Rosetta silent file (secondary structure, phi, psi, omega in degrees, C-alpha in Angstrom):
SEQUENCE: MNTTLTRTLATLAIALTAFTAHAADDDEKTITDQNGCRVVNPAPRAEETVTWTGACRDGFTEGKGVLQWYQSGIADEKYEGEMARGYAEGVGVMTHTDGGRYEGEWKASRQEGEGSYFAPDGSVYKGGWKNGKPHGFGSYRTPEGKVLRGQWIDGDFQREEKNDPNKT
SCORE:     score description
SCORE:     0.000 S_00000001
   1 L     0.000  147.756  162.154  -45.330  -13.493  -11.400 S_00000001
   2 L   -45.846  140.158  156.725  -46.275  -15.101  -15.094 S_00000001
   3 H   -45.180  -21.292 -169.984  -44.729  -18.290  -16.373 S_00000001
   4 H  -104.626  -16.055  174.295  -42.368  -16.735  -18.573 S_00000001
   5 H   -95.181  -12.845  172.007  -40.826  -14.540  -16.032 S_00000001
   6 H   -79.087  -43.046  174.687  -40.720  -17.512  -13.796 S_00000001
   7 H   -69.448  -43.373 -165.211  -39.229  -20.039  -16.486 S_00000001
   8 H   -72.958  -36.489 -173.695  -36.543  -16.889  -17.381 S_00000001
   9 H   -91.484   -6.829  169.770  -35.639  -16.871  -13.665 S_00000001
  10 H   -79.271  -50.973 -170.364  -35.393  -20.433  -13.163 S_00000001
  11 H   -51.788  -48.381 -170.688  -32.984  -20.427  -16.521 S_00000001
  12 H   -63.610  -86.071 -167.020  -30.762  -17.554  -14.737 S_00000001
  13 H    -8.084  -59.063 -172.055  -30.395  -19.572  -11.663 S_00000001
  14 H   -73.471  -41.649 -176.256  -29.129  -22.897  -13.666 S_00000001
  15 H   -70.690   -8.426 -173.317  -26.843  -20.523  -15.999 S_00000001
  16 H  -112.801  -16.566  161.417  -25.012  -18.890  -12.817 S_00000001
  17 H   -73.091   -7.643 -154.378  -24.579  -22.281  -11.201 S_00000001
  18 H   -82.809  -71.290  169.958  -22.778  -23.297  -14.283 S_00000001
  19 H     5.626  -73.056 -171.766  -20.954  -20.155  -13.574 S_00000001
  20 L   -79.351   -7.632 -153.935  -19.526  -21.063  -10.102 S_00000001
  21 L   -65.879   -8.833 -172.419  -18.723  -24.768  -11.145 S_00000001
  22 L  -120.492   45.006  163.263  -14.788  -23.562  -10.459 S_00000001
  23 L  -123.212  167.943 -177.077  -15.480  -21.998   -6.814 S_00000001
  24 L   -35.500  154.194 -174.209  -13.980  -22.674   -3.464 S_00000001
  25 L  -152.284  140.354 -176.811  -14.393  -25.613   -1.796 S_00000001
  26 L   -56.583  -51.682  171.734  -13.088  -26.587    1.972 S_00000001
  27 L   -80.498   81.342 -170.484  -10.882  -29.214    0.337 S_00000001
  28 L   -38.661   72.970 -174.693   -8.739  -27.209   -1.674 S_00000001
  29 L   -70.026  123.895  172.820   -8.679  -29.410   -4.898 S_00000001
  30 E  -130.291  148.944 -176.747   -6.219  -27.709   -7.673 S_00000001
  31 E   -99.174  153.502  174.184   -5.364  -28.358  -11.408 S_00000001
  32 E  -130.606  127.299 -176.141   -2.080  -27.501  -12.444 S_00000001
  33 L   -45.307 -150.009 -150.841   -1.077  -25.506  -15.880 S_00000001
  34 L  -129.258  -22.824 -177.363    1.547  -26.502  -18.608 S_00000001
  35 L  -137.355   38.686  166.834    4.073  -24.916  -16.646 S_00000001
  36 L    89.754    0.828  168.936    3.306  -26.067  -12.998 S_00000001
  37 L  -102.660  149.838 -143.824    0.998  -23.578  -11.829 S_00000001
  38 E  -103.725  162.553 -175.839   -1.633  -24.526   -9.624 S_00000001
  39 E  -158.101  120.418  171.756   -5.502  -22.829   -9.743 S_00000001
  40 E   -43.919  126.625 -166.982   -8.076  -24.119   -7.089 S_00000001
  41 L  -139.488  130.874  179.838  -10.552  -26.760   -9.040 S_00000001
  42 L  -120.004  -26.973  171.617  -12.903  -28.286   -6.500 S_00000001
  43 L  -108.291   74.066 -159.881  -15.191  -29.934   -9.387 S_00000001
  44 L  -114.149  154.809 -169.514  -12.440  -31.238  -11.513 S_00000001
  45 L  -121.964  148.183 -153.632  -13.577  -33.646  -14.442 S_00000001
  46 L   -66.938  132.676  177.913  -11.727  -36.166  -16.348 S_00000001
  47 L    78.730   31.282  178.200   -9.747  -34.865  -19.434 S_00000001
  48 E  -107.984  131.552 -147.564   -9.790  -31.291  -18.077 S_00000001
  49 E  -149.888  154.539  167.240   -6.418  -29.004  -18.702 S_00000001
  50 E  -147.510  162.580  158.567   -6.138  -25.177  -18.014 S_00000001
  51 E  -103.724  164.656  169.071   -3.536  -22.352  -19.510 S_00000001
  52 E  -155.622  143.295 -156.609   -2.659  -19.464  -17.462 S_00000001
  53 L  -111.300  -64.731  163.595   -1.297  -16.537  -18.949 S_00000001
  54 L   -15.297 -179.953  167.519   -0.363  -14.599  -15.817 S_00000001
  55 E   -80.390  174.178  177.484    2.210  -15.195  -12.802 S_00000001
  56 E  -152.666  109.058 -179.165    2.482  -17.712  -10.593 S_00000001
  57 E   -62.537  118.726  166.247    3.364  -17.306   -6.796 S_00000001
  58 L    36.545   33.669  170.748    4.480  -19.882   -4.623 S_00000001
  59 L    86.962    7.352  169.521    3.195  -22.835   -7.128 S_00000001
  60 E  -135.642  166.176  177.717   -0.497  -21.181   -7.738 S_00000001
  61 E   -52.374   95.089 -155.110   -2.045  -18.557  -10.272 S_00000001
  62 E  -131.283  146.720  173.364   -1.359  -15.106   -8.521 S_00000001
  63 L    68.819 -156.751 -165.018   -2.047  -11.136  -10.429 S_00000001
  64 L   -83.119  154.501  167.624   -3.761  -10.090  -13.587 S_00000001
  65 L   166.501  173.481  159.699   -3.727  -12.731  -16.394 S_00000001
  66 E  -118.331  130.150 -163.034   -6.166  -15.331  -18.317 S_00000001
  67 E   -98.975   98.516  154.223   -7.227  -18.645  -16.993 S_00000001
  68 E   -98.995  109.296 -160.262   -8.299  -20.810  -20.064 S_00000001
  69 E  -110.653  146.088 -166.670  -10.172  -24.451  -19.210 S_00000001
  70 E  -147.041  122.609  165.540  -10.360  -26.928  -21.813 S_00000001
  71 E   -81.757   99.024  168.083  -12.650  -30.068  -21.671 S_00000001
  72 L    49.892   28.295  154.284  -10.900  -33.155  -23.577 S_00000001
  73 L    94.661   -5.700  161.755   -8.474  -30.430  -25.552 S_00000001
  74 E  -111.805  133.111 -157.857  -11.307  -28.127  -26.536 S_00000001
  75 E   -57.482  140.803 -164.289  -11.287  -24.519  -24.954 S_00000001
  76 E   -93.544 -133.711  163.721  -13.948  -24.229  -22.045 S_00000001
  77 E   -66.073  143.586  170.560  -14.738  -21.508  -19.674 S_00000001
  78 E  -132.916  135.802  131.770  -12.358  -18.735  -19.734 S_00000001
  79 E   -42.246  106.749  176.697  -11.569  -16.271  -17.083 S_00000001
  80 E  -124.288  113.338  173.616   -9.861  -12.704  -17.839 S_00000001
  81 E   153.383  174.580  158.220   -8.922  -11.142  -14.489 S_00000001
  82 L   -36.836  130.523  164.234   -7.245  -11.314  -10.675 S_00000001
  83 L  -117.566  168.068  168.291   -5.900  -14.281   -9.399 S_00000001
  84 E   174.193  114.263  165.720   -4.546  -14.768   -5.661 S_00000001
  85 L    69.151   36.346  177.311   -3.190  -17.853   -4.297 S_00000001
  86 L   105.592    2.734  175.970   -5.409  -19.972   -7.208 S_00000001
  87 E  -123.249  159.951  178.654   -8.901  -18.206   -7.102 S_00000001
  88 L   -79.991  125.394 -168.055  -10.325  -15.537   -9.085 S_00000001
  89 L  -125.610  110.655 -167.055   -9.839  -12.664   -6.754 S_00000001
  90 E    73.241 -110.092 -170.558  -10.859   -8.814   -7.309 S_00000001
  91 E  -115.044  161.881  171.864  -12.305   -8.073  -10.801 S_00000001
  92 E   132.271 -159.752 -164.980  -12.710   -9.836  -13.965 S_00000001
  93 E  -146.433  128.665  175.740  -14.454  -11.551  -16.232 S_00000001
  94 E   -78.838  131.512 -168.483  -15.904  -15.174  -17.031 S_00000001
  95 E  -131.809  128.035  179.267  -16.760  -16.085  -20.241 S_00000001
  96 L   -88.277  162.526  160.641  -18.856  -19.516  -20.967 S_00000001
  97 L   -81.019   -0.920  167.873  -19.041  -21.384  -24.219 S_00000001
  98 L  -101.263    8.467  148.605  -22.987  -21.064  -24.529 S_00000001
  99 L   126.419  -18.746 -165.261  -22.191  -17.128  -24.717 S_00000001
 100 L   -72.668  152.100  172.961  -23.366  -16.477  -20.888 S_00000001
 101 E  -148.793  109.545 -176.436  -20.740  -13.917  -19.141 S_00000001
 102 L   -47.437   11.070 -170.011  -20.008  -12.852  -16.113 S_00000001
 103 L   -65.889  106.559 -175.836  -18.533   -9.212  -15.105 S_00000001
 104 E   178.270 -107.333  166.936  -17.556   -7.992  -12.056 S_00000001
 105 E  -133.080  167.393 -166.667  -15.989   -8.785   -8.986 S_00000001
 106 E  -156.784  160.088 -171.634  -15.180  -12.117   -7.240 S_00000001
 107 E  -153.302  124.125  136.877  -13.825  -13.565   -3.808 S_00000001
 108 L    84.429   20.616 -159.164  -12.634  -16.797   -3.433 S_00000001
 109 L    83.430  -13.364  149.301  -13.432  -17.807   -6.718 S_00000001
 110 E  -100.561  157.929  160.764  -17.002  -16.514   -6.684 S_00000001
 111 L   -47.467   77.144  177.319  -19.222  -13.848   -7.925 S_00000001
 112 L  -103.493  120.048 -178.610  -18.971  -11.399   -4.879 S_00000001
 113 E   124.220 -158.991  177.722  -19.301   -7.461   -5.034 S_00000001
 114 E   -88.518  137.687  121.894  -21.056   -5.587   -7.929 S_00000001
 115 E  -155.458 -156.622 -171.477  -21.488   -7.267  -11.088 S_00000001
 116 E  -115.819  155.594  149.247  -23.149   -8.185  -14.416 S_00000001
 117 E  -146.147  100.127  170.628  -24.360  -11.331  -16.122 S_00000001
 118 E   -59.542  112.533 -172.968  -25.323  -11.667  -19.471 S_00000001
 119 L   -83.023  130.531  165.228  -27.502  -14.918  -20.211 S_00000001
 120 L   -75.463   48.772  168.447  -27.223  -16.154  -23.918 S_00000001
 121 L  -123.800   20.114 -178.800  -31.052  -16.061  -24.068 S_00000001
 122 L    95.594  -19.674 -172.472  -30.609  -11.879  -23.899 S_00000001
 123 L   -87.116  133.533 -179.104  -31.280  -11.762  -20.403 S_00000001
 124 E  -149.609  157.658  168.888  -29.005   -9.942  -17.939 S_00000001
 125 E  -109.455  133.690  142.260  -28.740   -9.051  -14.209 S_00000001
 126 E  -119.809  139.436  178.962  -26.725   -6.171  -12.692 S_00000001
 127 E   165.069 -149.385  152.627  -26.289   -5.498   -9.346 S_00000001
 128 E   -48.540  113.828  158.482  -25.121   -7.294   -6.133 S_00000001
 129 E   -75.807  146.903  136.276  -23.609  -10.683   -5.534 S_00000001
 130 L  -140.078  117.420 -154.260  -22.801  -12.915   -2.955 S_00000001
 131 L    32.965   76.701  175.755  -21.189  -16.506   -2.989 S_00000001
 132 L    67.638   -2.412 -167.872  -21.980  -16.650   -6.538 S_00000001
 133 L  -125.832  159.370  168.613  -25.415  -15.944   -6.708 S_00000001
 134 E   -56.956  158.061 -169.088  -27.633  -12.388   -6.861 S_00000001
 135 E   175.402  134.281 -177.124  -27.853  -10.932   -3.088 S_00000001
 136 E    58.371 -172.781  175.084  -28.947   -7.502   -2.541 S_00000001
 137 E   -21.020  114.199 -168.198  -30.071   -4.899   -4.942 S_00000001
 138 E  -158.668  159.227  171.235  -30.309   -5.688   -8.449 S_00000001
 139 E  -127.068  121.172 -175.234  -31.898   -5.429  -11.867 S_00000001
 140 E  -115.590  134.592  179.487  -32.720   -8.049  -13.765 S_00000001
 141 E  -107.711  125.193  145.344  -34.273   -7.933  -17.885 S_00000001
 142 L   -40.596  159.183 -159.083  -36.175  -10.636  -19.278 S_00000001
 143 L   -84.569  -15.966  166.967  -34.877  -11.825  -22.917 S_00000001
 144 L   -92.495   10.674 -178.687  -38.349   -9.927  -23.653 S_00000001
 145 L    99.967  -31.836 -178.149  -37.468   -6.724  -22.200 S_00000001
 146 L   -62.236  147.357 -171.333  -39.386   -6.793  -18.952 S_00000001
 147 E  -118.373  147.115 -170.777  -37.224   -5.204  -15.773 S_00000001
 148 E  -124.485  107.432  174.819  -37.313   -6.397  -12.367 S_00000001
 149 E  -128.532  111.580  166.514  -35.337   -3.891   -9.802 S_00000001
 150 E  -176.307 -150.278 -169.242  -35.644   -4.556   -6.106 S_00000001
 151 E   -76.443  128.505  162.519  -34.136   -6.910   -3.423 S_00000001
 152 E  -116.954  135.514  175.136  -32.476  -10.210   -3.990 S_00000001
 153 L  -100.894  145.762  178.280  -31.492  -13.193   -1.508 S_00000001
 154 L     7.140   49.365  179.648  -29.313  -16.033   -2.240 S_00000001
 155 L    94.305  -38.191  164.243  -30.602  -15.785   -6.261 S_00000001
 156 L   -39.197  166.630  177.382  -34.081  -15.441   -5.054 S_00000001
 157 L  -142.111   84.816 -176.654  -35.746  -12.277   -5.902 S_00000001
 158 L   -39.118  -74.918 -165.810  -37.797  -11.011   -2.619 S_00000001
 159 E  -150.357  154.156  164.549  -39.388   -7.494   -3.849 S_00000001
 160 E   -73.707  137.157  175.945  -39.821   -4.823   -6.285 S_00000001
 161 L  -154.236  144.012 -157.757  -38.010   -1.423   -5.440 S_00000001
 162 L   -90.073  -28.761  148.248  -37.330    1.450   -7.903 S_00000001
 163 L  -153.464 -178.942 -150.430  -34.358    2.436   -6.515 S_00000001
 164 L   -48.961  142.827  131.833  -31.207    0.895   -4.552 S_00000001
 165 L   -72.048    2.011  174.519  -31.580    1.881   -1.027 S_00000001
 166 L   -89.725   -8.895 -178.149  -27.876    1.717   -0.406 S_00000001
 167 L  -124.315  135.846 -172.721  -27.212    4.844   -2.393 S_00000001
 168 L  -116.873    0.000    0.000  -28.181    7.887   -1.296 S_00000001
């Protein structure tokens, strides 16, 4: 693999890690919005706050809405989509302050199922996700326009394939 492609894939992996910073954890830590509605937050930061525009059921974010994270009063990540018991669950869009954006399916606040990640450098990954990382069949376009299509396992590109083997 050439150096530019290797560097770009490493950048994608780092960006994806930043997007899963609020993913679920076994010790369910939460943060509470201005109305007393809780959101799962396993990696709390000092001076971090949230707002939520959707419903609150049994003290947790629920249904469709906008979850805006703030760091020291400054807008940070924003999630627009479905929530269940304080987790991003279903379909939603996560936008990061650096311009990176994930659009797709979520499970327990991690990218899971089908989705697309648009990186600030212009690279794009579209395809399967598991536990917050590219997994299964997907395509990745580098900032220079080179396209890789094939199998991914835990965020690592495995082999090139022209067509998705899961579709007929």
